[in-house]
Amino acid sequence: MAPRAALLLVTLLALACADGGDNSGNPFSSSAPGTASIGETGQTATTTSPTSSATDPALPACGDDSCDDDESCLICPADCGPCEPSCGDLLCSGAEDCHSCPGDCGPCPSYCGDDTCDPMESCFNCQPDCGPCGIKCGDDDCAASEDCEACPADCGACPAGCGDMQCGGDETCKTCPQDCGACPPACGDNQCNGDETCKTCQQDCGACQPVCGDAACNGDETCKTCQQDCLAQCTACACKDPPDPQNFTNVCHWPPKTNGCPPTQPGGYCDPNGDGSYADADWVKGYNEYNDKCG
């Protein structure tokens, strides 16, 4: 090919490239990333990388009125409802009390008659729990069962003439039993003998067992089980005024001096000494009373 003709051909190819054509006369197609060209029709189709415009569903939340798998009565009572009371959940609730669940409600306060001689009790203030006080020679008390012969340390030496088989002068059964004979049974000699009974000498014979008809509302007696003794407490559970607070199972849960609630008044079994404290309350009786009249 002649040099001139070759130069002309190169020029034409350069112009074709500048106009976007190829050596076949078809235009070049330039596609941006993510597009495809359809050369036969001269049309272009655009493809894009897949993306999602849909909004992800909201995660479960406490308060959406649905108790989901990861929710419970402990972490979301609004959706799942309150947990059922159970002993050991650290809440004193439902029918729990110091008797049925001391772990949640705490131990029941001690009281005279609970068969336990607690530190604040003794034979002097609570014989039912601690028993009668013992008599010991040398305690500076000439008890009924002691005399000058058996315990001169407490009763003194026997008087002169004691032993002459005559009970005279200042001799008595205590100062000279050899002459005057043994003293008859006496309340306080630590022996339940003679005509002594639990009613006439509790010190020697112990407390009487509660019985319906003994004119004392004691033991496990309530208005329901012994109206004869407990008539003063036969009320229609006036302790519910003010309204019965939740989780109460014992009359002694109400405050001291609750109006219309005799057990809470000074001298009642919830406050027997009237000091405004229920430390000495009869909680067993309070529980039975509640279930009889208020349950």
PDB file of C-alpha atoms in Angstrom:
ATOM      1  CA  MET A   1       0.000   0.000   0.000  1.00  0.00           C
ATOM      2  CA  ALA A   2       1.210   3.448  -0.876  1.00  0.00           C
ATOM      3  CA  PRO A   3       2.286   5.574   2.059  1.00  0.00           C
ATOM      4  CA  ARG A   4      -0.436   8.107   1.354  1.00  0.00           C
ATOM      5  CA  ALA A   5      -3.153   5.475   1.283  1.00  0.00           C
ATOM      6  CA  ALA A   6      -1.893   3.976   4.551  1.00  0.00           C
ATOM      7  CA  LEU A   7      -1.951   7.349   6.238  1.00  0.00           C
ATOM      8  CA  LEU A   8      -5.543   7.882   5.147  1.00  0.00           C
ATOM      9  CA  LEU A   9      -6.615   4.516   6.579  1.00  0.00           C
ATOM     10  CA  VAL A  10      -5.042   5.269   9.972  1.00  0.00           C
ATOM     11  CA  THR A  11      -6.794   8.629  10.072  1.00  0.00           C
ATOM     12  CA  LEU A  12     -10.171   7.057   9.364  1.00  0.00           C
ATOM     13  CA  LEU A  13      -9.731   4.456  12.132  1.00  0.00           C
ATOM     14  CA  ALA A  14      -8.807   7.164  14.612  1.00  0.00           C
ATOM     15  CA  LEU A  15     -11.936   9.147  13.777  1.00  0.00           C
ATOM     16  CA  ALA A  16     -14.106   6.042  14.123  1.00  0.00           C
ATOM     17  CA  CYS A  17     -12.724   5.348  17.577  1.00  0.00           C
ATOM     18  CA  ALA A  18     -13.286   8.949  18.624  1.00  0.00           C
ATOM     19  CA  ASP A  19     -16.955   8.727  17.569  1.00  0.00           C
ATOM     20  CA  GLY A  20     -17.576   5.578  19.666  1.00  0.00           C
ATOM     21  CA  GLY A  21     -17.777   3.163  16.749  1.00  0.00           C
ATOM     22  CA  ASP A  22     -15.910   0.021  15.984  1.00  0.00           C
ATOM     23  CA  ASN A  23     -14.434  -1.111  12.722  1.00  0.00           C
ATOM     24  CA  SER A  24     -17.812  -2.699  11.866  1.00  0.00           C
ATOM     25  CA  GLY A  25     -19.615   0.598  11.933  1.00  0.00           C
ATOM     26  CA  ASN A  26     -21.514  -0.192  15.154  1.00  0.00           C
ATOM     27  CA  PRO A  27     -21.254   2.296  17.993  1.00  0.00           C
ATOM     28  CA  PHE A  28     -19.277   1.369  21.063  1.00  0.00           C
ATOM     29  CA  SER A  29     -21.292   1.005  24.260  1.00  0.00           C
ATOM     30  CA  SER A  30     -19.800   2.045  27.519  1.00  0.00           C
ATOM     31  CA  SER A  31     -21.343   0.514  30.577  1.00  0.00           C
ATOM     32  CA  ALA A  32     -20.850   1.706  34.109  1.00  0.00           C
ATOM     33  CA  PRO A  33     -20.169  -0.900  36.713  1.00  0.00           C
ATOM     34  CA  GLY A  34     -23.327  -2.830  37.376  1.00  0.00           C
ATOM     35  CA  THR A  35     -24.860  -2.308  33.828  1.00  0.00           C
ATOM     36  CA  ALA A  36     -25.057  -4.577  30.783  1.00  0.00           C
ATOM     37  CA  SER A  37     -25.343  -3.649  27.097  1.00  0.00           C
ATOM     38  CA  ILE A  38     -27.490  -5.326  24.487  1.00  0.00           C
ATOM     39  CA  GLY A  39     -25.629  -4.497  21.288  1.00  0.00           C
ATOM     40  CA  GLU A  40     -28.111  -6.000  18.837  1.00  0.00           C
ATOM     41  CA  THR A  41     -31.007  -3.697  19.795  1.00  0.00           C
ATOM     42  CA  GLY A  42     -29.010  -0.676  20.733  1.00  0.00           C
ATOM     43  CA  GLN A  43     -30.726  -0.665  24.130  1.00  0.00           C
ATOM     44  CA  THR A  44     -29.061  -0.930  27.493  1.00  0.00           C
ATOM     45  CA  ALA A  45     -30.390  -2.704  30.607  1.00  0.00           C
ATOM     46  CA  THR A  46     -29.196  -1.594  33.947  1.00  0.00           C
ATOM     47  CA  THR A  47     -28.649  -4.090  36.750  1.00  0.00           C
ATOM     48  CA  THR A  48     -27.906  -3.106  40.312  1.00  0.00           C
ATOM     49  CA  SER A  49     -26.485  -4.988  43.287  1.00  0.00           C
ATOM     50  CA  PRO A  50     -29.351  -6.551  45.340  1.00  0.00           C
ATOM     51  CA  THR A  51     -30.328  -4.480  48.391  1.00  0.00           C
ATOM     52  CA  SER A  52     -33.314  -4.804  50.721  1.00  0.00           C
ATOM     53  CA  SER A  53     -35.574  -1.875  51.432  1.00  0.00           C
ATOM     54  CA  ALA A  54     -37.914  -3.870  53.728  1.00  0.00           C
ATOM     55  CA  THR A  55     -37.806  -2.909  57.424  1.00  0.00           C
ATOM     56  CA  ASP A  56     -36.625  -5.672  59.742  1.00  0.00           C
ATOM     57  CA  PRO A  57     -39.327  -6.808  62.239  1.00  0.00           C
ATOM     58  CA  ALA A  58     -39.028  -5.214  65.705  1.00  0.00           C
ATOM     59  CA  LEU A  59     -37.442  -7.306  68.433  1.00  0.00           C
ATOM     60  CA  PRO A  60     -39.776  -8.511  71.243  1.00  0.00           C
ATOM     61  CA  ALA A  61     -40.156  -5.886  73.958  1.00  0.00           C
ATOM     62  CA  CYS A  62     -41.665  -5.940  77.470  1.00  0.00           C
ATOM     63  CA  GLY A  63     -44.992  -4.190  77.296  1.00  0.00           C
ATOM     64  CA  ASP A  64     -46.130  -5.404  73.860  1.00  0.00           C
ATOM     65  CA  ASP A  65     -48.931  -7.522  75.454  1.00  0.00           C
ATOM     66  CA  SER A  66     -47.251 -10.724  74.293  1.00  0.00           C
ATOM     67  CA  CYS A  67     -45.378 -13.051  76.646  1.00  0.00           C
ATOM     68  CA  ASP A  68     -42.570 -14.137  74.323  1.00  0.00           C
ATOM     69  CA  ASP A  69     -40.198 -17.042  74.828  1.00  0.00           C
ATOM     70  CA  ASP A  70     -37.476 -14.877  76.348  1.00  0.00           C
ATOM     71  CA  GLU A  71     -39.907 -13.193  78.788  1.00  0.00           C
ATOM     72  CA  SER A  72     -41.286 -14.471  82.080  1.00  0.00           C
ATOM     73  CA  CYS A  73     -43.286 -13.310  85.082  1.00  0.00           C
ATOM     74  CA  LEU A  74     -39.981 -12.312  86.739  1.00  0.00           C
ATOM     75  CA  ILE A  75     -38.582 -10.059  84.000  1.00  0.00           C
ATOM     76  CA  CYS A  76     -41.833  -8.887  82.385  1.00  0.00           C
ATOM     77  CA  PRO A  77     -44.966  -9.171  84.563  1.00  0.00           C
ATOM     78  CA  ALA A  78     -46.656  -6.608  82.266  1.00  0.00           C
ATOM     79  CA  ASP A  79     -46.847  -9.229  79.488  1.00  0.00           C
ATOM     80  CA  CYS A  80     -46.686 -12.501  81.428  1.00  0.00           C
ATOM     81  CA  GLY A  81     -48.596 -11.560  84.574  1.00  0.00           C
ATOM     82  CA  PRO A  82     -47.342 -11.691  88.171  1.00  0.00           C
ATOM     83  CA  CYS A  83     -45.563 -14.801  89.388  1.00  0.00           C
ATOM     84  CA  GLU A  84     -47.498 -17.237  91.542  1.00  0.00           C
ATOM     85  CA  PRO A  85     -46.432 -17.027  95.198  1.00  0.00           C
ATOM     86  CA  SER A  86     -44.105 -19.831  96.209  1.00  0.00           C
ATOM     87  CA  CYS A  87     -42.130 -20.544  99.349  1.00  0.00           C
ATOM     88  CA  GLY A  88     -38.533 -19.613  98.678  1.00  0.00           C
ATOM     89  CA  ASP A  89     -39.143 -16.634  96.367  1.00  0.00           C
ATOM     90  CA  LEU A  90     -38.116 -14.211  99.155  1.00  0.00           C
ATOM     91  CA  LEU A  91     -41.595 -12.653  99.131  1.00  0.00           C
ATOM     92  CA  CYS A  92     -44.037 -13.247 101.962  1.00  0.00           C
ATOM     93  CA  SER A  93     -47.182 -13.421  99.855  1.00  0.00           C
ATOM     94  CA  GLY A  94     -50.321 -15.412  99.200  1.00  0.00           C
ATOM     95  CA  ALA A  95     -51.133 -17.810 102.013  1.00  0.00           C
ATOM     96  CA  GLU A  96     -47.563 -17.804 103.329  1.00  0.00           C
ATOM     97  CA  ASP A  97     -46.876 -16.915 106.943  1.00  0.00           C
ATOM     98  CA  CYS A  98     -44.180 -17.491 109.545  1.00  0.00           C
ATOM     99  CA  HIS A  99     -45.500 -21.031 110.109  1.00  0.00           C
ATOM    100  CA  SER A 100     -45.819 -22.228 106.512  1.00  0.00           C
ATOM    101  CA  CYS A 101     -42.792 -20.387 105.083  1.00  0.00           C
ATOM    102  CA  PRO A 102     -40.374 -18.888 107.636  1.00  0.00           C
ATOM    103  CA  GLY A 103     -37.774 -18.499 104.894  1.00  0.00           C
ATOM    104  CA  ASP A 104     -39.886 -15.795 103.203  1.00  0.00           C
ATOM    105  CA  CYS A 105     -41.839 -14.428 106.174  1.00  0.00           C
ATOM    106  CA  GLY A 106     -39.275 -14.788 108.945  1.00  0.00           C
ATOM    107  CA  PRO A 107     -39.566 -16.894 112.089  1.00  0.00           C
ATOM    108  CA  CYS A 108     -42.664 -16.623 114.217  1.00  0.00           C
ATOM    109  CA  PRO A 109     -42.224 -14.576 117.385  1.00  0.00           C
ATOM    110  CA  SER A 110     -41.960 -16.638 120.520  1.00  0.00           C
ATOM    111  CA  TYR A 111     -44.776 -16.714 123.051  1.00  0.00           C
ATOM    112  CA  CYS A 112     -45.447 -18.454 126.340  1.00  0.00           C
ATOM    113  CA  GLY A 113     -47.061 -21.754 125.485  1.00  0.00           C
ATOM    114  CA  ASP A 114     -45.127 -22.575 122.298  1.00  0.00           C
ATOM    115  CA  ASP A 115     -43.306 -25.453 124.094  1.00  0.00           C
ATOM    116  CA  THR A 116     -39.951 -23.659 123.798  1.00  0.00           C
ATOM    117  CA  CYS A 117     -38.259 -22.030 126.778  1.00  0.00           C
ATOM    118  CA  ASP A 118     -36.828 -18.988 125.014  1.00  0.00           C
ATOM    119  CA  PRO A 119     -34.123 -16.697 126.462  1.00  0.00           C
ATOM    120  CA  MET A 120     -36.691 -14.179 127.750  1.00  0.00           C
ATOM    121  CA  GLU A 121     -38.716 -16.922 129.480  1.00  0.00           C
ATOM    122  CA  SER A 122     -38.063 -18.703 132.746  1.00  0.00           C
ATOM    123  CA  CYS A 123     -39.772 -20.871 135.339  1.00  0.00           C
ATOM    124  CA  PHE A 124     -40.955 -17.620 136.954  1.00  0.00           C
ATOM    125  CA  ASN A 125     -42.786 -16.059 133.994  1.00  0.00           C
ATOM    126  CA  CYS A 126     -43.560 -19.105 131.826  1.00  0.00           C
ATOM    127  CA  GLN A 127     -43.873 -22.456 133.571  1.00  0.00           C
ATOM    128  CA  PRO A 128     -45.744 -24.094 130.633  1.00  0.00           C
ATOM    129  CA  ASP A 129     -42.569 -23.799 128.533  1.00  0.00           C
ATOM    130  CA  CYS A 130     -39.823 -23.818 131.164  1.00  0.00           C
ATOM    131  CA  GLY A 131     -41.389 -25.987 133.877  1.00  0.00           C
ATOM    132  CA  PRO A 132     -41.663 -25.196 137.585  1.00  0.00           C
ATOM    133  CA  CYS A 133     -38.725 -23.625 139.331  1.00  0.00           C
ATOM    134  CA  GLY A 134     -36.620 -26.167 141.150  1.00  0.00           C
ATOM    135  CA  ILE A 135     -36.074 -26.167 144.906  1.00  0.00           C
ATOM    136  CA  LYS A 136     -32.481 -26.380 146.055  1.00  0.00           C
ATOM    137  CA  CYS A 137     -31.073 -26.441 149.549  1.00  0.00           C
ATOM    138  CA  GLY A 138     -28.829 -23.454 149.886  1.00  0.00           C
ATOM    139  CA  ASP A 139     -30.873 -20.999 147.857  1.00  0.00           C
ATOM    140  CA  ASP A 140     -31.751 -19.046 151.022  1.00  0.00           C
ATOM    141  CA  ASP A 141     -35.397 -20.030 150.714  1.00  0.00           C
ATOM    142  CA  CYS A 142     -36.906 -22.430 153.218  1.00  0.00           C
ATOM    143  CA  ALA A 143     -39.390 -24.001 150.813  1.00  0.00           C
ATOM    144  CA  ALA A 144     -42.400 -26.048 151.881  1.00  0.00           C
ATOM    145  CA  SER A 145     -40.510 -29.276 151.243  1.00  0.00           C
ATOM    146  CA  GLU A 146     -37.525 -28.187 153.374  1.00  0.00           C
ATOM    147  CA  ASP A 147     -37.178 -28.104 157.177  1.00  0.00           C
ATOM    148  CA  CYS A 148     -34.524 -27.572 159.820  1.00  0.00           C
ATOM    149  CA  GLU A 149     -33.524 -31.193 159.620  1.00  0.00           C
ATOM    150  CA  ALA A 150     -33.428 -31.590 155.831  1.00  0.00           C
ATOM    151  CA  CYS A 151     -31.933 -28.170 155.080  1.00  0.00           C
ATOM    152  CA  PRO A 152     -30.636 -26.173 158.033  1.00  0.00           C
ATOM    153  CA  ALA A 153     -28.821 -23.876 155.589  1.00  0.00           C
ATOM    154  CA  ASP A 154     -32.157 -22.464 154.457  1.00  0.00           C
ATOM    155  CA  CYS A 155     -34.398 -23.142 157.468  1.00  0.00           C
ATOM    156  CA  GLY A 156     -31.922 -22.745 160.295  1.00  0.00           C
ATOM    157  CA  ALA A 157     -30.892 -25.250 162.949  1.00  0.00           C
ATOM    158  CA  CYS A 158     -33.561 -27.195 164.763  1.00  0.00           C
ATOM    159  CA  PRO A 159     -34.451 -25.571 168.097  1.00  0.00           C
ATOM    160  CA  ALA A 160     -33.248 -26.972 171.390  1.00  0.00           C
ATOM    161  CA  GLY A 161     -35.462 -29.733 172.679  1.00  0.00           C
ATOM    162  CA  CYS A 162     -36.334 -30.931 169.201  1.00  0.00           C
ATOM    163  CA  GLY A 163     -36.394 -34.694 169.384  1.00  0.00           C
ATOM    164  CA  ASP A 164     -37.972 -35.044 172.814  1.00  0.00           C
ATOM    165  CA  MET A 165     -41.098 -36.438 171.212  1.00  0.00           C
ATOM    166  CA  GLN A 166     -43.087 -33.364 172.232  1.00  0.00           C
ATOM    167  CA  CYS A 167     -44.139 -30.678 169.800  1.00  0.00           C
ATOM    168  CA  GLY A 168     -44.043 -27.649 172.047  1.00  0.00           C
ATOM    169  CA  GLY A 169     -42.699 -24.168 172.345  1.00  0.00           C
ATOM    170  CA  ASP A 170     -41.782 -22.724 168.978  1.00  0.00           C
ATOM    171  CA  GLU A 171     -41.554 -26.092 167.315  1.00  0.00           C
ATOM    172  CA  THR A 172     -43.494 -26.661 164.124  1.00  0.00           C
ATOM    173  CA  CYS A 173     -43.560 -29.232 161.387  1.00  0.00           C
ATOM    174  CA  LYS A 174     -40.914 -27.171 159.613  1.00  0.00           C
ATOM    175  CA  THR A 175     -38.665 -26.468 162.579  1.00  0.00           C
ATOM    176  CA  CYS A 176     -38.986 -29.884 164.209  1.00  0.00           C
ATOM    177  CA  PRO A 177     -40.590 -32.582 162.094  1.00  0.00           C
ATOM    178  CA  GLN A 178     -39.265 -35.223 164.532  1.00  0.00           C
ATOM    179  CA  ASP A 179     -41.654 -33.989 167.193  1.00  0.00           C
ATOM    180  CA  CYS A 180     -44.413 -32.344 165.166  1.00  0.00           C
ATOM    181  CA  GLY A 181     -44.541 -34.638 162.156  1.00  0.00           C
ATOM    182  CA  ALA A 182     -44.091 -33.842 158.500  1.00  0.00           C
ATOM    183  CA  CYS A 183     -45.832 -30.795 157.167  1.00  0.00           C
ATOM    184  CA  PRO A 184     -48.923 -31.525 155.057  1.00  0.00           C
ATOM    185  CA  PRO A 185     -48.695 -31.006 151.311  1.00  0.00           C
ATOM    186  CA  ALA A 186     -48.398 -27.349 150.436  1.00  0.00           C
ATOM    187  CA  CYS A 187     -48.474 -25.497 147.162  1.00  0.00           C
ATOM    188  CA  GLY A 188     -44.909 -24.640 146.311  1.00  0.00           C
ATOM    189  CA  ASP A 189     -43.218 -27.790 147.624  1.00  0.00           C
ATOM    190  CA  ASN A 190     -42.529 -28.910 144.059  1.00  0.00           C
ATOM    191  CA  GLN A 191     -44.846 -31.896 144.501  1.00  0.00           C
ATOM    192  CA  CYS A 192     -48.357 -32.133 143.163  1.00  0.00           C
ATOM    193  CA  ASN A 193     -49.892 -34.005 146.084  1.00  0.00           C
ATOM    194  CA  GLY A 194     -52.726 -33.885 148.586  1.00  0.00           C
ATOM    195  CA  ASP A 195     -55.704 -32.061 147.143  1.00  0.00           C
ATOM    196  CA  GLU A 196     -53.589 -29.940 144.809  1.00  0.00           C
ATOM    197  CA  THR A 197     -54.601 -29.673 141.174  1.00  0.00           C
ATOM    198  CA  CYS A 198     -53.545 -27.614 138.178  1.00  0.00           C
ATOM    199  CA  LYS A 199     -56.276 -25.145 139.170  1.00  0.00           C
ATOM    200  CA  THR A 200     -55.307 -24.806 142.852  1.00  0.00           C
ATOM    201  CA  CYS A 201     -51.522 -25.064 142.487  1.00  0.00           C
ATOM    202  CA  GLN A 202     -50.145 -24.537 139.009  1.00  0.00           C
ATOM    203  CA  GLN A 203     -46.689 -24.097 140.535  1.00  0.00           C
ATOM    204  CA  ASP A 204     -46.587 -27.776 141.573  1.00  0.00           C
ATOM    205  CA  CYS A 205     -49.015 -29.377 139.134  1.00  0.00           C
ATOM    206  CA  GLY A 206     -48.356 -27.360 135.988  1.00  0.00           C
ATOM    207  CA  ALA A 207     -50.798 -25.484 133.801  1.00  0.00           C
ATOM    208  CA  CYS A 208     -54.158 -27.083 133.128  1.00  0.00           C
ATOM    209  CA  GLN A 209     -54.785 -28.315 129.629  1.00  0.00           C
ATOM    210  CA  PRO A 210     -57.266 -26.057 127.825  1.00  0.00           C
ATOM    211  CA  VAL A 211     -60.772 -27.483 127.682  1.00  0.00           C
ATOM    212  CA  CYS A 212     -63.892 -25.917 126.270  1.00  0.00           C
ATOM    213  CA  GLY A 213     -65.955 -24.744 129.212  1.00  0.00           C
ATOM    214  CA  ASP A 214     -63.122 -23.702 131.531  1.00  0.00           C
ATOM    215  CA  ALA A 215     -64.127 -20.027 131.103  1.00  0.00           C
ATOM    216  CA  ALA A 216     -60.812 -19.248 129.403  1.00  0.00           C
ATOM    217  CA  CYS A 217     -60.370 -18.838 125.671  1.00  0.00           C
ATOM    218  CA  ASN A 218     -56.991 -20.531 125.479  1.00  0.00           C
ATOM    219  CA  GLY A 219     -55.020 -23.191 123.640  1.00  0.00           C
ATOM    220  CA  ASP A 220     -56.358 -23.574 120.114  1.00  0.00           C
ATOM    221  CA  GLU A 221     -59.889 -22.539 121.095  1.00  0.00           C
ATOM    222  CA  THR A 222     -61.605 -19.991 118.897  1.00  0.00           C
ATOM    223  CA  CYS A 223     -65.094 -18.565 118.600  1.00  0.00           C
ATOM    224  CA  LYS A 224     -65.834 -21.311 116.114  1.00  0.00           C
ATOM    225  CA  THR A 225     -64.555 -24.223 118.191  1.00  0.00           C
ATOM    226  CA  CYS A 226     -65.621 -23.003 121.662  1.00  0.00           C
ATOM    227  CA  GLN A 227     -68.048 -20.112 121.648  1.00  0.00           C
ATOM    228  CA  GLN A 228     -68.726 -20.766 125.341  1.00  0.00           C
ATOM    229  CA  ASP A 229     -65.215 -19.619 126.299  1.00  0.00           C
ATOM    230  CA  CYS A 230     -64.477 -17.254 123.423  1.00  0.00           C
ATOM    231  CA  LEU A 231     -67.781 -15.372 123.221  1.00  0.00           C
ATOM    232  CA  ALA A 232     -66.070 -11.995 123.559  1.00  0.00           C
ATOM    233  CA  GLN A 233     -64.212 -12.654 120.322  1.00  0.00           C
ATOM    234  CA  CYS A 234     -67.214 -13.841 118.324  1.00  0.00           C
ATOM    235  CA  THR A 235     -67.366 -10.891 115.946  1.00  0.00           C
ATOM    236  CA  ALA A 236     -67.884 -10.845 112.206  1.00  0.00           C
ATOM    237  CA  CYS A 237     -64.224 -10.165 111.581  1.00  0.00           C
ATOM    238  CA  ALA A 238     -64.477  -6.450 112.242  1.00  0.00           C
ATOM    239  CA  CYS A 239     -60.719  -6.553 111.757  1.00  0.00           C
ATOM    240  CA  LYS A 240     -61.461  -6.112 108.055  1.00  0.00           C
ATOM    241  CA  ASP A 241     -62.283  -2.460 108.685  1.00  0.00           C
ATOM    242  CA  PRO A 242     -60.087  -0.944 107.299  1.00  0.00           C
ATOM    243  CA  PRO A 243     -60.243  -3.390 104.376  1.00  0.00           C
ATOM    244  CA  ASP A 244     -58.331  -6.605 104.786  1.00  0.00           C
ATOM    245  CA  PRO A 245     -54.792  -5.953 103.455  1.00  0.00           C
ATOM    246  CA  GLN A 246     -53.496  -8.474 100.967  1.00  0.00           C
ATOM    247  CA  ASN A 247     -51.496 -11.445 102.177  1.00  0.00           C
ATOM    248  CA  PHE A 248     -52.872 -11.310 105.736  1.00  0.00           C
ATOM    249  CA  THR A 249     -53.517 -14.726 107.266  1.00  0.00           C
ATOM    250  CA  ASN A 250     -53.442 -13.831 110.944  1.00  0.00           C
ATOM    251  CA  VAL A 251     -55.581 -11.566 113.153  1.00  0.00           C
ATOM    252  CA  CYS A 252     -52.387 -10.395 114.879  1.00  0.00           C
ATOM    253  CA  HIS A 253     -51.204  -8.848 111.603  1.00  0.00           C
ATOM    254  CA  TRP A 254     -53.490  -5.880 112.273  1.00  0.00           C
ATOM    255  CA  PRO A 255     -52.003  -2.945 114.201  1.00  0.00           C
ATOM    256  CA  PRO A 256     -52.412  -2.737 117.985  1.00  0.00           C
ATOM    257  CA  LYS A 257     -55.703  -1.194 119.123  1.00  0.00           C
ATOM    258  CA  THR A 258     -57.454  -1.791 115.778  1.00  0.00           C
ATOM    259  CA  ASN A 259     -61.040  -0.608 116.213  1.00  0.00           C
ATOM    260  CA  GLY A 260     -63.560  -3.407 116.551  1.00  0.00           C
ATOM    261  CA  CYS A 261     -60.854  -6.065 116.744  1.00  0.00           C
ATOM    262  CA  PRO A 262     -60.782  -7.312 120.388  1.00  0.00           C
ATOM    263  CA  PRO A 263     -57.643  -9.499 120.029  1.00  0.00           C
ATOM    264  CA  THR A 264     -55.570  -6.419 119.140  1.00  0.00           C
ATOM    265  CA  GLN A 265     -56.721  -4.395 122.147  1.00  0.00           C
ATOM    266  CA  PRO A 266     -54.459  -4.229 125.242  1.00  0.00           C
ATOM    267  CA  GLY A 267     -54.979  -7.491 127.094  1.00  0.00           C
ATOM    268  CA  GLY A 268     -56.116  -9.346 123.967  1.00  0.00           C
ATOM    269  CA  TYR A 269     -54.137 -12.350 122.863  1.00  0.00           C
ATOM    270  CA  CYS A 270     -52.274 -10.251 120.262  1.00  0.00           C
ATOM    271  CA  ASP A 271     -51.057  -7.823 122.952  1.00  0.00           C
ATOM    272  CA  PRO A 272     -51.551  -9.527 126.330  1.00  0.00           C
ATOM    273  CA  ASN A 273     -49.414  -7.100 128.326  1.00  0.00           C
ATOM    274  CA  GLY A 274     -50.741  -3.995 126.561  1.00  0.00           C
ATOM    275  CA  ASP A 275     -47.327  -2.605 125.598  1.00  0.00           C
ATOM    276  CA  GLY A 276     -48.254  -2.081 121.942  1.00  0.00           C
ATOM    277  CA  SER A 277     -45.885  -4.823 120.793  1.00  0.00           C
ATOM    278  CA  TYR A 278     -46.885  -8.206 119.401  1.00  0.00           C
ATOM    279  CA  ALA A 279     -43.687  -9.913 120.513  1.00  0.00           C
ATOM    280  CA  ASP A 280     -45.714 -11.912 123.045  1.00  0.00           C
ATOM    281  CA  ALA A 281     -48.753 -12.408 120.806  1.00  0.00           C
ATOM    282  CA  ASP A 282     -50.410 -15.815 120.460  1.00  0.00           C
ATOM    283  CA  TRP A 283     -49.840 -16.121 116.702  1.00  0.00           C
ATOM    284  CA  VAL A 284     -51.233 -19.645 116.511  1.00  0.00           C
ATOM    285  CA  LYS A 285     -54.511 -18.434 117.953  1.00  0.00           C
ATOM    286  CA  GLY A 286     -54.445 -15.422 115.631  1.00  0.00           C
ATOM    287  CA  TYR A 287     -54.042 -17.712 112.642  1.00  0.00           C
ATOM    288  CA  ASN A 288     -56.921 -19.966 113.698  1.00  0.00           C
ATOM    289  CA  GLU A 289     -59.131 -16.982 114.474  1.00  0.00           C
ATOM    290  CA  TYR A 290     -58.486 -15.457 111.068  1.00  0.00           C
ATOM    291  CA  ASN A 291     -59.361 -18.645 109.227  1.00  0.00           C
ATOM    292  CA  ASP A 292     -62.519 -19.109 111.314  1.00  0.00           C
ATOM    293  CA  LYS A 293     -63.931 -15.617 110.872  1.00  0.00           C
ATOM    294  CA  CYS A 294     -62.059 -13.790 108.161  1.00  0.00           C
ATOM    295  CA  GLY A 295     -60.855 -16.444 105.748  1.00  0.00           C
TER     296      GLY A 295
END
